[in-house]
PDB file of C-alpha atoms and ligand atoms in Angstrom:
ATOM      1  CA  MET N   1     -29.652  -5.274  12.155  1.00  0.00           C
ATOM      2  CA  SER N   2     -27.699  -3.839   9.083  1.00  0.00           C
ATOM      3  CA  LYS N   3     -25.662  -5.582   6.974  1.00  0.00           C
ATOM      4  CA  LEU N   4     -22.175  -5.919   6.582  1.00  0.00           C
ATOM      5  CA  ARG N   5     -20.638  -4.277   3.082  1.00  0.00           C
ATOM      6  CA  VAL N   6     -18.025  -6.583   2.063  1.00  0.00           C
ATOM      7  CA  ALA N   7     -16.072  -5.972  -1.306  1.00  0.00           C
ATOM      8  CA  VAL N   8     -14.328  -8.811  -3.397  1.00  0.00           C
ATOM      9  CA  LEU N   9     -10.843  -8.482  -4.571  1.00  0.00           C
ATOM     10  CA  GLY N  10      -9.905 -10.743  -7.435  1.00  0.00           C
ATOM     11  CA  SER N  11     -13.618 -11.441  -7.901  1.00  0.00           C
ATOM     12  CA  GLU N  12     -13.315 -12.911 -11.375  1.00  0.00           C
ATOM     13  CA  GLY N  13     -10.816 -15.601 -10.071  1.00  0.00           C
ATOM     14  CA  ARG N  14     -11.087 -19.120  -9.194  1.00  0.00           C
ATOM     15  CA  MET N  15     -11.726 -18.213  -5.394  1.00  0.00           C
ATOM     16  CA  GLY N  16     -13.135 -14.883  -6.022  1.00  0.00           C
ATOM     17  CA  SER N  17     -15.906 -15.636  -7.999  1.00  0.00           C
ATOM     18  CA  GLU N  18     -17.097 -18.346  -5.439  1.00  0.00           C
ATOM     19  CA  ALA N  19     -16.540 -15.821  -2.679  1.00  0.00           C
ATOM     20  CA  VAL N  20     -18.692 -13.175  -4.423  1.00  0.00           C
ATOM     21  CA  ARG N  21     -21.146 -15.980  -4.458  1.00  0.00           C
ATOM     22  CA  ALA N  22     -21.065 -16.816  -1.012  1.00  0.00           C
ATOM     23  CA  VAL N  23     -21.443 -12.864   0.197  1.00  0.00           C
ATOM     24  CA  GLU N  24     -24.426 -12.474  -2.087  1.00  0.00           C
ATOM     25  CA  ALA N  25     -25.935 -15.817  -0.314  1.00  0.00           C
ATOM     26  CA  ALA N  26     -25.338 -14.860   3.245  1.00  0.00           C
ATOM     27  CA  ASP N  27     -28.254 -13.129   5.107  1.00  0.00           C
ATOM     28  CA  ASP N  28     -26.208 -10.790   7.026  1.00  0.00           C
ATOM     29  CA  MET N  29     -23.710  -9.181   3.812  1.00  0.00           C
ATOM     30  CA  GLU N  30     -24.413  -7.464   0.981  1.00  0.00           C
ATOM     31  CA  LEU N  31     -21.802  -7.266  -1.807  1.00  0.00           C
ATOM     32  CA  ALA N  32     -20.223  -3.530  -1.526  1.00  0.00           C
ATOM     33  CA  ALA N  33     -18.016  -4.146  -4.611  1.00  0.00           C
ATOM     34  CA  ALA N  34     -16.465  -6.530  -6.978  1.00  0.00           C
ATOM     35  CA  LEU N  35     -13.036  -5.703  -8.081  1.00  0.00           C
ATOM     36  CA  ASP N  36     -10.439  -7.258 -10.455  1.00  0.00           C
ATOM     37  CA  ARG N  37      -7.147  -6.634 -12.099  1.00  0.00           C
ATOM     38  CA  ASP N  38      -7.299  -3.003 -13.501  1.00  0.00           C
ATOM     39  CA  ASP N  39     -10.378  -1.728 -11.298  1.00  0.00           C
ATOM     40  CA  SER N  40      -9.573   1.305  -8.699  1.00  0.00           C
ATOM     41  CA  LEU N  41      -9.306   0.441  -5.349  1.00  0.00           C
ATOM     42  CA  GLU N  42     -10.987   3.958  -5.214  1.00  0.00           C
ATOM     43  CA  ALA N  43     -14.108   2.403  -5.327  1.00  0.00           C
ATOM     44  CA  LEU N  44     -14.063   0.715  -2.251  1.00  0.00           C
ATOM     45  CA  ARG N  45     -14.573   3.867   0.012  1.00  0.00           C
ATOM     46  CA  GLY N  46     -17.418   5.150  -2.402  1.00  0.00           C
ATOM     47  CA  ALA N  47     -19.048   1.837  -2.116  1.00  0.00           C
ATOM     48  CA  GLY N  48     -19.173   2.303   1.700  1.00  0.00           C
ATOM     49  CA  THR N  49     -16.931  -1.067   2.005  1.00  0.00           C
ATOM     50  CA  GLN N  50     -16.632  -2.346   5.714  1.00  0.00           C
ATOM     51  CA  VAL N  51     -14.645  -5.455   4.956  1.00  0.00           C
ATOM     52  CA  ALA N  52     -12.501  -6.368   1.695  1.00  0.00           C
ATOM     53  CA  VAL N  53     -11.979  -9.979   1.073  1.00  0.00           C
ATOM     54  CA  ASP N  54      -8.564 -10.471  -1.046  1.00  0.00           C
ATOM     55  CA  LEU N  55      -8.212 -13.505  -3.338  1.00  0.00           C
ATOM     56  CA  THR N  56      -5.654 -11.992  -5.712  1.00  0.00           C
ATOM     57  CA  HIS N  57      -2.039 -12.943  -6.252  1.00  0.00           C
ATOM     58  CA  PRO N  58       1.032 -12.097  -4.108  1.00  0.00           C
ATOM     59  CA  ASP N  59       2.463  -9.650  -6.250  1.00  0.00           C
ATOM     60  CA  ALA N  60      -0.823  -7.888  -5.559  1.00  0.00           C
ATOM     61  CA  VAL N  61      -1.974  -8.276  -2.075  1.00  0.00           C
ATOM     62  CA  MET N  62       0.237  -5.871  -0.358  1.00  0.00           C
ATOM     63  CA  GLY N  63      -0.751  -2.611  -2.467  1.00  0.00           C
ATOM     64  CA  ASN N  64      -4.350  -3.486  -1.968  1.00  0.00           C
ATOM     65  CA  LEU N  65      -3.981  -4.322   1.962  1.00  0.00           C
ATOM     66  CA  GLU N  66      -2.297  -0.950   2.382  1.00  0.00           C
ATOM     67  CA  HIS N  67      -4.772   0.647   0.601  1.00  0.00           C
ATOM     68  CA  CYS N  68      -7.794  -0.901   2.910  1.00  0.00           C
ATOM     69  CA  VAL N  69      -5.642  -0.367   6.331  1.00  0.00           C
ATOM     70  CA  ARG N  70      -5.068   3.452   5.701  1.00  0.00           C
ATOM     71  CA  ASN N  71      -8.859   3.682   4.796  1.00  0.00           C
ATOM     72  CA  GLY N  72     -10.001   1.847   7.834  1.00  0.00           C
ATOM     73  CA  ILE N  73     -11.310  -1.249   6.110  1.00  0.00           C
ATOM     74  CA  HIS N  74     -11.109  -4.346   7.464  1.00  0.00           C
ATOM     75  CA  CYS N  75      -9.490  -7.208   5.586  1.00  0.00           C
ATOM     76  CA  VAL N  76      -9.981 -10.840   5.142  1.00  0.00           C
ATOM     77  CA  VAL N  77      -6.914 -12.249   3.320  1.00  0.00           C
ATOM     78  CA  GLY N  78      -6.634 -15.767   1.441  1.00  0.00           C
ATOM     79  CA  THR N  79      -4.299 -14.696  -0.508  1.00  0.00           C
ATOM     80  CA  THR N  80      -0.659 -16.069  -0.254  1.00  0.00           C
ATOM     81  CA  GLY N  81       2.878 -15.163  -0.100  1.00  0.00           C
ATOM     82  CA  TRP N  82       3.469 -14.402   3.367  1.00  0.00           C
ATOM     83  CA  THR N  83       6.949 -13.722   4.748  1.00  0.00           C
ATOM     84  CA  ASP N  84       7.628 -12.317   8.167  1.00  0.00           C
ATOM     85  CA  GLU N  85       8.977  -9.034   6.568  1.00  0.00           C
ATOM     86  CA  ARG N  86       5.910  -8.528   4.904  1.00  0.00           C
ATOM     87  CA  LEU N  87       3.808  -9.382   8.185  1.00  0.00           C
ATOM     88  CA  GLU N  88       5.646  -6.680   9.983  1.00  0.00           C
ATOM     89  CA  THR N  89       4.842  -4.041   6.981  1.00  0.00           C
ATOM     90  CA  VAL N  90       0.989  -5.139   7.451  1.00  0.00           C
ATOM     91  CA  ARG N  91       1.534  -4.665  11.530  1.00  0.00           C
ATOM     92  CA  GLY N  92       3.008  -1.309  10.736  1.00  0.00           C
ATOM     93  CA  TRP N  93       0.066  -0.307   8.552  1.00  0.00           C
ATOM     94  CA  LEU N  94      -2.236  -1.301  11.658  1.00  0.00           C
ATOM     95  CA  ASP N  95      -0.343   0.727  14.272  1.00  0.00           C
ATOM     96  CA  GLY N  96      -1.774   3.751  12.041  1.00  0.00           C
ATOM     97  CA  SER N  97      -4.769   2.561  11.834  1.00  0.00           C
ATOM     98  CA  PRO N  98      -6.199   1.701  15.232  1.00  0.00           C
ATOM     99  CA  GLY N  99      -9.582  -0.123  15.277  1.00  0.00           C
ATOM    100  CA  THR N 100      -8.897  -1.704  11.808  1.00  0.00           C
ATOM    101  CA  GLY N 101      -8.850  -5.615  11.746  1.00  0.00           C
ATOM    102  CA  VAL N 102      -6.862  -7.741   9.071  1.00  0.00           C
ATOM    103  CA  LEU N 103      -7.075 -11.560   9.102  1.00  0.00           C
ATOM    104  CA  ILE N 104      -4.939 -13.576   7.107  1.00  0.00           C
ATOM    105  CA  ALA N 105      -5.502 -17.066   6.724  1.00  0.00           C
ATOM    106  CA  PRO N 106      -3.419 -19.484   4.872  1.00  0.00           C
ATOM    107  CA  ASN N 107      -6.394 -21.836   4.260  1.00  0.00           C
ATOM    108  CA  PHE N 108      -9.896 -21.109   4.932  1.00  0.00           C
ATOM    109  CA  GLY N 109     -10.871 -24.828   5.214  1.00  0.00           C
ATOM    110  CA  ILE N 110     -12.100 -26.187   8.268  1.00  0.00           C
ATOM    111  CA  GLY N 111     -10.082 -29.553   7.505  1.00  0.00           C
ATOM    112  CA  ALA N 112      -6.734 -28.009   6.675  1.00  0.00           C
ATOM    113  CA  VAL N 113      -7.119 -25.706   9.699  1.00  0.00           C
ATOM    114  CA  LEU N 114      -7.636 -28.842  11.626  1.00  0.00           C
ATOM    115  CA  THR N 115      -4.735 -30.838   9.741  1.00  0.00           C
ATOM    116  CA  MET N 116      -2.460 -28.156  10.892  1.00  0.00           C
ATOM    117  CA  ARG N 117      -3.259 -28.587  14.387  1.00  0.00           C
ATOM    118  CA  PHE N 118      -3.167 -32.360  14.179  1.00  0.00           C
ATOM    119  CA  ALA N 119       0.148 -32.012  12.839  1.00  0.00           C
ATOM    120  CA  GLN N 120       1.009 -29.921  15.683  1.00  0.00           C
ATOM    121  CA  GLN N 121      -0.051 -32.480  18.143  1.00  0.00           C
ATOM    122  CA  ALA N 122       1.707 -35.430  16.494  1.00  0.00           C
ATOM    123  CA  ALA N 123       4.831 -33.920  15.642  1.00  0.00           C
ATOM    124  CA  ARG N 124       6.848 -34.593  18.818  1.00  0.00           C
ATOM    125  CA  PHE N 125       5.965 -38.368  18.521  1.00  0.00           C
ATOM    126  CA  PHE N 126       7.850 -38.917  15.264  1.00  0.00           C
ATOM    127  CA  GLU N 127      11.214 -38.782  13.847  1.00  0.00           C
ATOM    128  CA  SER N 128      10.358 -37.849  10.953  1.00  0.00           C
ATOM    129  CA  ALA N 129       7.915 -35.440   9.261  1.00  0.00           C
ATOM    130  CA  GLU N 130       7.433 -34.444   5.595  1.00  0.00           C
ATOM    131  CA  VAL N 131       4.753 -32.469   3.801  1.00  0.00           C
ATOM    132  CA  VAL N 132       3.083 -33.114   0.335  1.00  0.00           C
ATOM    133  CA  GLU N 133       1.065 -30.529  -0.978  1.00  0.00           C
ATOM    134  CA  LEU N 134      -1.075 -31.232  -4.383  1.00  0.00           C
ATOM    135  CA  HIS N 135      -2.682 -28.372  -6.294  1.00  0.00           C
ATOM    136  CA  HIS N 136      -4.259 -27.615  -9.805  1.00  0.00           C
ATOM    137  CA  PRO N 137      -1.538 -26.348 -12.450  1.00  0.00           C
ATOM    138  CA  GLY N 138      -2.913 -22.834 -12.490  1.00  0.00           C
ATOM    139  CA  LYS N 139      -1.806 -22.040  -9.016  1.00  0.00           C
ATOM    140  CA  ALA N 140       0.384 -18.736  -8.696  1.00  0.00           C
ATOM    141  CA  ASP N 141       2.993 -20.234  -6.104  1.00  0.00           C
ATOM    142  CA  ALA N 142       4.902 -23.306  -4.855  1.00  0.00           C
ATOM    143  CA  PRO N 143       4.892 -24.432  -2.322  1.00  0.00           C
ATOM    144  CA  SER N 144       1.338 -23.484  -1.101  1.00  0.00           C
ATOM    145  CA  GLY N 145       1.136 -21.486   2.223  1.00  0.00           C
ATOM    146  CA  THR N 146      -0.562 -24.083   3.790  1.00  0.00           C
ATOM    147  CA  ALA N 147       2.226 -26.328   3.177  1.00  0.00           C
ATOM    148  CA  VAL N 148       4.843 -23.427   4.640  1.00  0.00           C
ATOM    149  CA  ARG N 149       2.483 -23.102   7.307  1.00  0.00           C
ATOM    150  CA  THR N 150       2.047 -27.039   8.139  1.00  0.00           C
ATOM    151  CA  ALA N 151       5.714 -27.070   7.846  1.00  0.00           C
ATOM    152  CA  GLN N 152       6.436 -24.258  10.404  1.00  0.00           C
ATOM    153  CA  ILE N 153       4.538 -25.578  12.807  1.00  0.00           C
ATOM    154  CA  ILE N 154       5.634 -28.853  13.129  1.00  0.00           C
ATOM    155  CA  ALA N 155       9.253 -27.663  12.909  1.00  0.00           C
ATOM    156  CA  GLY N 156       8.175 -25.489  16.138  1.00  0.00           C
ATOM    157  CA  ALA N 157       6.663 -28.369  17.540  1.00  0.00           C
ATOM    158  CA  ARG N 158       9.863 -30.479  16.980  1.00  0.00           C
ATOM    159  CA  GLU N 159      11.991 -27.761  18.677  1.00  0.00           C
ATOM    160  CA  GLU N 160       9.789 -27.331  21.585  1.00  0.00           C
ATOM    161  CA  ALA N 161      10.068 -31.125  22.352  1.00  0.00           C
ATOM    162  CA  GLY N 162      13.766 -31.198  22.173  1.00  0.00           C
ATOM    163  CA  LEU N 163      13.822 -33.303  18.736  1.00  0.00           C
ATOM    164  CA  PRO N 164      17.120 -33.657  16.696  1.00  0.00           C
ATOM    165  CA  ASP N 165      17.592 -32.716  13.061  1.00  0.00           C
ATOM    166  CA  GLN N 166      15.374 -35.659  10.991  1.00  0.00           C
ATOM    167  CA  PRO N 167      17.242 -38.660   9.787  1.00  0.00           C
ATOM    168  CA  ASP N 168      18.166 -38.477   6.230  1.00  0.00           C
ATOM    169  CA  ALA N 169      21.409 -40.043   4.682  1.00  0.00           C
ATOM    170  CA  THR N 170      20.770 -38.328   1.409  1.00  0.00           C
ATOM    171  CA  SER N 171      24.346 -37.666  -0.032  1.00  0.00           C
ATOM    172  CA  THR N 172      23.873 -37.309  -3.762  1.00  0.00           C
ATOM    173  CA  GLY N 173      20.726 -36.784  -6.452  1.00  0.00           C
ATOM    174  CA  LEU N 174      18.912 -34.625  -8.497  1.00  0.00           C
ATOM    175  CA  GLU N 175      18.313 -31.203  -7.148  1.00  0.00           C
ATOM    176  CA  GLY N 176      14.790 -30.812  -5.800  1.00  0.00           C
ATOM    177  CA  ALA N 177      14.342 -34.257  -5.365  1.00  0.00           C
ATOM    178  CA  ARG N 178      13.884 -34.032  -1.538  1.00  0.00           C
ATOM    179  CA  GLY N 179      11.558 -30.876  -1.865  1.00  0.00           C
ATOM    180  CA  ALA N 180      12.300 -27.833  -0.251  1.00  0.00           C
ATOM    181  CA  ASP N 181      13.382 -27.304   3.184  1.00  0.00           C
ATOM    182  CA  VAL N 182      11.092 -25.075   5.406  1.00  0.00           C
ATOM    183  CA  ASP N 183      12.948 -25.097   8.624  1.00  0.00           C
ATOM    184  CA  GLY N 184      14.373 -28.280   8.586  1.00  0.00           C
ATOM    185  CA  VAL N 185      10.957 -30.124   7.325  1.00  0.00           C
ATOM    186  CA  PRO N 186      10.905 -31.060   3.613  1.00  0.00           C
ATOM    187  CA  VAL N 187       7.743 -30.037   1.422  1.00  0.00           C
ATOM    188  CA  HIS N 188       6.863 -31.362  -1.788  1.00  0.00           C
ATOM    189  CA  ALA N 189       4.537 -29.665  -4.585  1.00  0.00           C
ATOM    190  CA  VAL N 190       2.531 -31.753  -6.962  1.00  0.00           C
ATOM    191  CA  ARG N 191       0.768 -29.640  -9.461  1.00  0.00           C
ATOM    192  CA  LEU N 192      -1.553 -31.631 -11.342  1.00  0.00           C
ATOM    193  CA  ARG N 193      -4.503 -31.353 -13.815  1.00  0.00           C
ATOM    194  CA  GLY N 194      -7.937 -32.378 -11.842  1.00  0.00           C
ATOM    195  CA  LEU N 195      -6.466 -31.593  -8.593  1.00  0.00           C
ATOM    196  CA  VAL N 196      -8.305 -28.569  -6.469  1.00  0.00           C
ATOM    197  CA  ALA N 197      -6.278 -28.362  -2.853  1.00  0.00           C
ATOM    198  CA  HIS N 198      -4.892 -31.163  -1.173  1.00  0.00           C
ATOM    199  CA  GLN N 199      -2.383 -31.844   1.420  1.00  0.00           C
ATOM    200  CA  GLU N 200      -0.485 -34.681   3.205  1.00  0.00           C
ATOM    201  CA  VAL N 201       1.326 -34.594   6.579  1.00  0.00           C
ATOM    202  CA  LEU N 202       3.925 -37.442   6.552  1.00  0.00           C
ATOM    203  CA  LEU N 203       4.927 -38.765  10.229  1.00  0.00           C
ATOM    204  CA  GLY N 204       7.263 -41.669  10.755  1.00  0.00           C
ATOM    205  CA  GLY N 205       8.729 -43.460  13.610  1.00  0.00           C
ATOM    206  CA  GLU N 206      10.253 -46.978  14.160  1.00  0.00           C
ATOM    207  CA  GLY N 207       8.121 -49.195  12.381  1.00  0.00           C
ATOM    208  CA  GLU N 208       5.199 -47.208  11.972  1.00  0.00           C
ATOM    209  CA  THR N 209       3.652 -44.117   9.949  1.00  0.00           C
ATOM    210  CA  LEU N 210       1.227 -41.589  10.424  1.00  0.00           C
ATOM    211  CA  THR N 211      -0.430 -39.967   7.690  1.00  0.00           C
ATOM    212  CA  ILE N 212      -2.629 -36.966   7.919  1.00  0.00           C
ATOM    213  CA  ARG N 213      -4.622 -36.133   4.704  1.00  0.00           C
ATOM    214  CA  HIS N 214      -6.922 -33.370   3.873  1.00  0.00           C
ATOM    215  CA  ASP N 215      -8.899 -32.734   0.636  1.00  0.00           C
ATOM    216  CA  SER N 216     -10.595 -29.710  -0.831  1.00  0.00           C
ATOM    217  CA  LEU N 217     -12.655 -31.162  -3.559  1.00  0.00           C
ATOM    218  CA  HIS N 218     -14.410 -27.770  -4.324  1.00  0.00           C
ATOM    219  CA  ARG N 219     -13.671 -24.168  -3.507  1.00  0.00           C
ATOM    220  CA  SER N 220     -16.772 -24.095  -1.595  1.00  0.00           C
ATOM    221  CA  SER N 221     -15.183 -25.617   1.243  1.00  0.00           C
ATOM    222  CA  PHE N 222     -13.219 -22.601   1.753  1.00  0.00           C
ATOM    223  CA  MET N 223     -16.383 -20.463   1.919  1.00  0.00           C
ATOM    224  CA  PRO N 224     -17.795 -20.989   5.556  1.00  0.00           C
ATOM    225  CA  GLY N 225     -13.890 -19.782   6.550  1.00  0.00           C
ATOM    226  CA  VAL N 226     -14.387 -17.078   4.380  1.00  0.00           C
ATOM    227  CA  LEU N 227     -17.559 -15.872   6.149  1.00  0.00           C
ATOM    228  CA  LEU N 228     -16.747 -16.581   9.421  1.00  0.00           C
ATOM    229  CA  GLY N 229     -13.594 -14.345   8.942  1.00  0.00           C
ATOM    230  CA  VAL N 230     -15.747 -11.425   7.536  1.00  0.00           C
ATOM    231  CA  ARG N 231     -18.070 -11.498  10.682  1.00  0.00           C
ATOM    232  CA  ARG N 232     -15.191 -11.906  13.403  1.00  0.00           C
ATOM    233  CA  VAL N 233     -12.647  -9.107  11.907  1.00  0.00           C
ATOM    234  CA  VAL N 234     -14.683  -6.292  12.308  1.00  0.00           C
ATOM    235  CA  SER N 235     -14.394  -6.742  16.072  1.00  0.00           C
ATOM    236  CA  THR N 236     -10.878  -7.747  15.905  1.00  0.00           C
ATOM    237  CA  PRO N 237      -8.618  -5.021  15.592  1.00  0.00           C
ATOM    238  CA  GLY N 238      -4.871  -5.752  14.546  1.00  0.00           C
ATOM    239  CA  LEU N 239      -3.435  -8.675  12.419  1.00  0.00           C
ATOM    240  CA  THR N 240      -4.714 -12.021  13.375  1.00  0.00           C
ATOM    241  CA  PHE N 241      -2.531 -14.921  11.434  1.00  0.00           C
ATOM    242  CA  GLY N 242      -4.818 -18.386  10.883  1.00  0.00           C
ATOM    243  CA  LEU N 243      -8.312 -19.056  10.879  1.00  0.00           C
ATOM    244  CA  GLU N 244      -7.841 -21.285  13.940  1.00  0.00           C
ATOM    245  CA  HIS N 245      -7.728 -18.171  16.011  1.00  0.00           C
ATOM    246  CA  PHE N 246     -11.509 -17.444  15.109  1.00  0.00           C
ATOM    247  CA  LEU N 247     -12.279 -21.339  15.759  1.00  0.00           C
ATOM    248  CA  ASP N 248     -12.738 -22.688  19.348  1.00  0.00           C
ATOM    249  CA  LEU N 249     -10.435 -25.583  18.645  1.00  0.00           C
ATOM    250  CA  ASP N 250      -9.781 -26.415  22.178  1.00  0.00           C
ATOM    251  CA  ARG N 251     -13.259 -26.879  23.352  1.00  0.00           C
TER     252      ARG N 251
HETATM  253  N1  NDP Z   1      -6.764 -18.938   1.848  1.00  0.00           N
HETATM  254  C1  NDP Z   1      -7.474 -19.788   1.452  1.00  0.00           C
HETATM  255  O1  NDP Z   1      -7.862 -20.475   1.940  1.00  0.00           O
HETATM  256  C2  NDP Z   1      -7.146 -19.896  -0.056  1.00  0.00           C
HETATM  257  C3  NDP Z   1      -6.276 -19.025  -0.745  1.00  0.00           C
HETATM  258  N2  NDP Z   1      -6.159 -19.065  -2.128  1.00  0.00           N
HETATM  259  C4  NDP Z   1      -5.262 -18.027  -2.643  1.00  0.00           C
HETATM  260  O2  NDP Z   1      -5.981 -16.969  -3.063  1.00  0.00           O
HETATM  261  C5  NDP Z   1      -5.058 -16.824  -4.263  1.00  0.00           C
HETATM  262  C6  NDP Z   1      -6.015 -16.619  -5.527  1.00  0.00           C
HETATM  263  O3  NDP Z   1      -6.160 -17.815  -6.086  1.00  0.00           O
HETATM  264  P1  NDP Z   1      -7.148 -18.159  -7.384  1.00  0.00           P
HETATM  265  O4  NDP Z   1      -8.606 -17.655  -6.980  1.00  0.00           O
HETATM  266  O5  NDP Z   1      -6.891 -19.497  -7.340  1.00  0.00           O
HETATM  267  O6  NDP Z   1      -6.546 -17.438  -8.530  1.00  0.00           O
HETATM  268  P2  NDP Z   1      -6.772 -16.769  -9.652  1.00  0.00           P
HETATM  269  O7  NDP Z   1      -5.633 -16.436 -10.476  1.00  0.00           O
HETATM  270  O8  NDP Z   1      -7.831 -17.958 -10.316  1.00  0.00           O
HETATM  271  O9  NDP Z   1      -7.437 -15.523  -9.253  1.00  0.00           O
HETATM  272  C7  NDP Z   1      -6.762 -14.374  -9.057  1.00  0.00           C
HETATM  273  C8  NDP Z   1      -7.927 -12.959  -9.649  1.00  0.00           C
HETATM  274  O10 NDP Z   1      -7.407 -11.753  -9.145  1.00  0.00           O
HETATM  275  C9  NDP Z   1      -7.131 -10.975 -10.169  1.00  0.00           C
HETATM  276  N3  NDP Z   1      -6.155  -9.990  -9.684  1.00  0.00           N
HETATM  277  C10 NDP Z   1      -4.828  -9.978  -9.990  1.00  0.00           C
HETATM  278  N4  NDP Z   1      -4.387  -9.107  -9.287  1.00  0.00           N
HETATM  279  C11 NDP Z   1      -5.141  -7.934  -9.288  1.00  0.00           C
HETATM  280  C12 NDP Z   1      -5.488  -6.651  -8.354  1.00  0.00           C
HETATM  281  N5  NDP Z   1      -4.303  -6.172  -8.240  1.00  0.00           N
HETATM  282  N6  NDP Z   1      -6.473  -6.359  -7.590  1.00  0.00           N
HETATM  283  C13 NDP Z   1      -7.721  -7.161  -8.032  1.00  0.00           C
HETATM  284  N7  NDP Z   1      -7.516  -8.401  -8.965  1.00  0.00           N
HETATM  285  C14 NDP Z   1      -6.193  -8.838  -9.217  1.00  0.00           C
HETATM  286  C15 NDP Z   1      -7.045 -11.914 -11.075  1.00  0.00           C
HETATM  287  O11 NDP Z   1      -6.652 -11.491 -12.615  1.00  0.00           O
HETATM  288  P3  NDP Z   1      -5.882 -12.032 -13.838  1.00  0.00           P
HETATM  289  O12 NDP Z   1      -6.433 -13.272 -13.956  1.00  0.00           O
HETATM  290  O13 NDP Z   1      -5.698 -10.883 -15.102  1.00  0.00           O
HETATM  291  O14 NDP Z   1      -4.316 -11.975 -13.207  1.00  0.00           O
HETATM  292  C16 NDP Z   1      -7.667 -12.947 -10.968  1.00  0.00           C
HETATM  293  O15 NDP Z   1      -8.934 -12.542 -11.639  1.00  0.00           O
HETATM  294  C17 NDP Z   1      -3.894 -17.408  -4.360  1.00  0.00           C
HETATM  295  O16 NDP Z   1      -2.533 -16.607  -3.906  1.00  0.00           O
HETATM  296  C18 NDP Z   1      -4.236 -18.335  -3.770  1.00  0.00           C
HETATM  297  O17 NDP Z   1      -3.177 -19.630  -3.479  1.00  0.00           O
HETATM  298  C19 NDP Z   1      -6.934 -20.136  -3.094  1.00  0.00           C
HETATM  299  C20 NDP Z   1      -7.654 -20.780  -2.175  1.00  0.00           C
HETATM  300  C21 NDP Z   1      -7.896 -20.784  -1.048  1.00  0.00           C
HETATM  301  O1  LIG Z   2      -3.930 -21.569  -4.763  1.00  0.00           O
HETATM  302  C1  LIG Z   2      -4.922 -22.306  -3.798  1.00  0.00           C
HETATM  303  O2  LIG Z   2      -5.644 -23.215  -4.942  1.00  0.00           O
HETATM  304  C2  LIG Z   2      -4.970 -22.655  -2.633  1.00  0.00           C
HETATM  305  N1  LIG Z   2      -4.206 -21.735  -1.877  1.00  0.00           N
HETATM  306  C3  LIG Z   2      -3.657 -21.734  -0.918  1.00  0.00           C
HETATM  307  C4  LIG Z   2      -2.421 -22.297  -0.206  1.00  0.00           C
HETATM  308  O3  LIG Z   2      -1.662 -21.803  -1.243  1.00  0.00           O
HETATM  309  O4  LIG Z   2      -2.047 -22.843   0.544  1.00  0.00           O
HETATM  310  C5  LIG Z   2      -4.732 -22.546   0.054  1.00  0.00           C
HETATM  311  C6  LIG Z   2      -5.257 -23.703  -0.578  1.00  0.00           C
HETATM  312  O5  LIG Z   2      -4.214 -24.608  -0.437  1.00  0.00           O
HETATM  313  C7  LIG Z   2      -5.785 -23.560  -2.089  1.00  0.00           C
END
């Protein structure tokens, strides 16, 4: 069977360099191209790229994605910065390129995907819910894409269950002390040397709390998810948002 030709965009970065190693080590893939800032995207087609893995920067990802989709190159995207508007734009490009698949994964870590699923299951049972994400200080954005997605999922589950707004009697305080408000769920971002990528979902009810915590201790934790995404995206046209769609979580 022929090997999948995979390019990595952002190949010199923390995640990109790990992805290059993972693709090179995969029996069913070969590295078609490794591009970083200032490299021309034109190299992708010349190299016969079938799937591009984008691990760049929120400011760069849209341009990269547009180029790939318009050239029929499937994409696996870990880069953050997704809004409804951006996702709609990507869907528009995909409409013009039927057969092309794009996976956007807020988090490739299986533990992080499960954290979101468990939070979704638990949210309706608790009055209060907050998300704390903790990352290395080189991270470009705050809060993390995973934390935003987690908060949205919790908010959706609360709404579906008919829960009222969370109790919070705070009337004064330093701006930012209660974190960012994502659909009514406070999200707090810690940046600390020594950390990689961590998240806690705190749920509270009368006389009890439940904490769901996930720790990515090394970026290798993301690689099985990246490789799964590459293998599945080639036969999944259109936009897929979230790695959970490629995992049989309900089995
Ligand atoms: N979904 C997931 O599971 C994960 C997602 N991420 C996300 O991945 C992204 C990258 O993270 P990280 O590796 O830590 O960041 P880094 O800054 O370490 O790496 C990004 C790399 O991309 C390069 N780059 C910038 N612009 C372009 C461009 N236009 N074309 C090609 N390369 C470019 C950067 O170059 P330069 O340094 O010169 O700017 C850098 O080498 C972030 O959005 C992060 O949040 C990270 C971990 C897991
Ligand atoms: O920048 C990172 O490091 C990470 N980014 C992603 C995010 O913003 O959610 C995924 C993970 O948290 C690591």
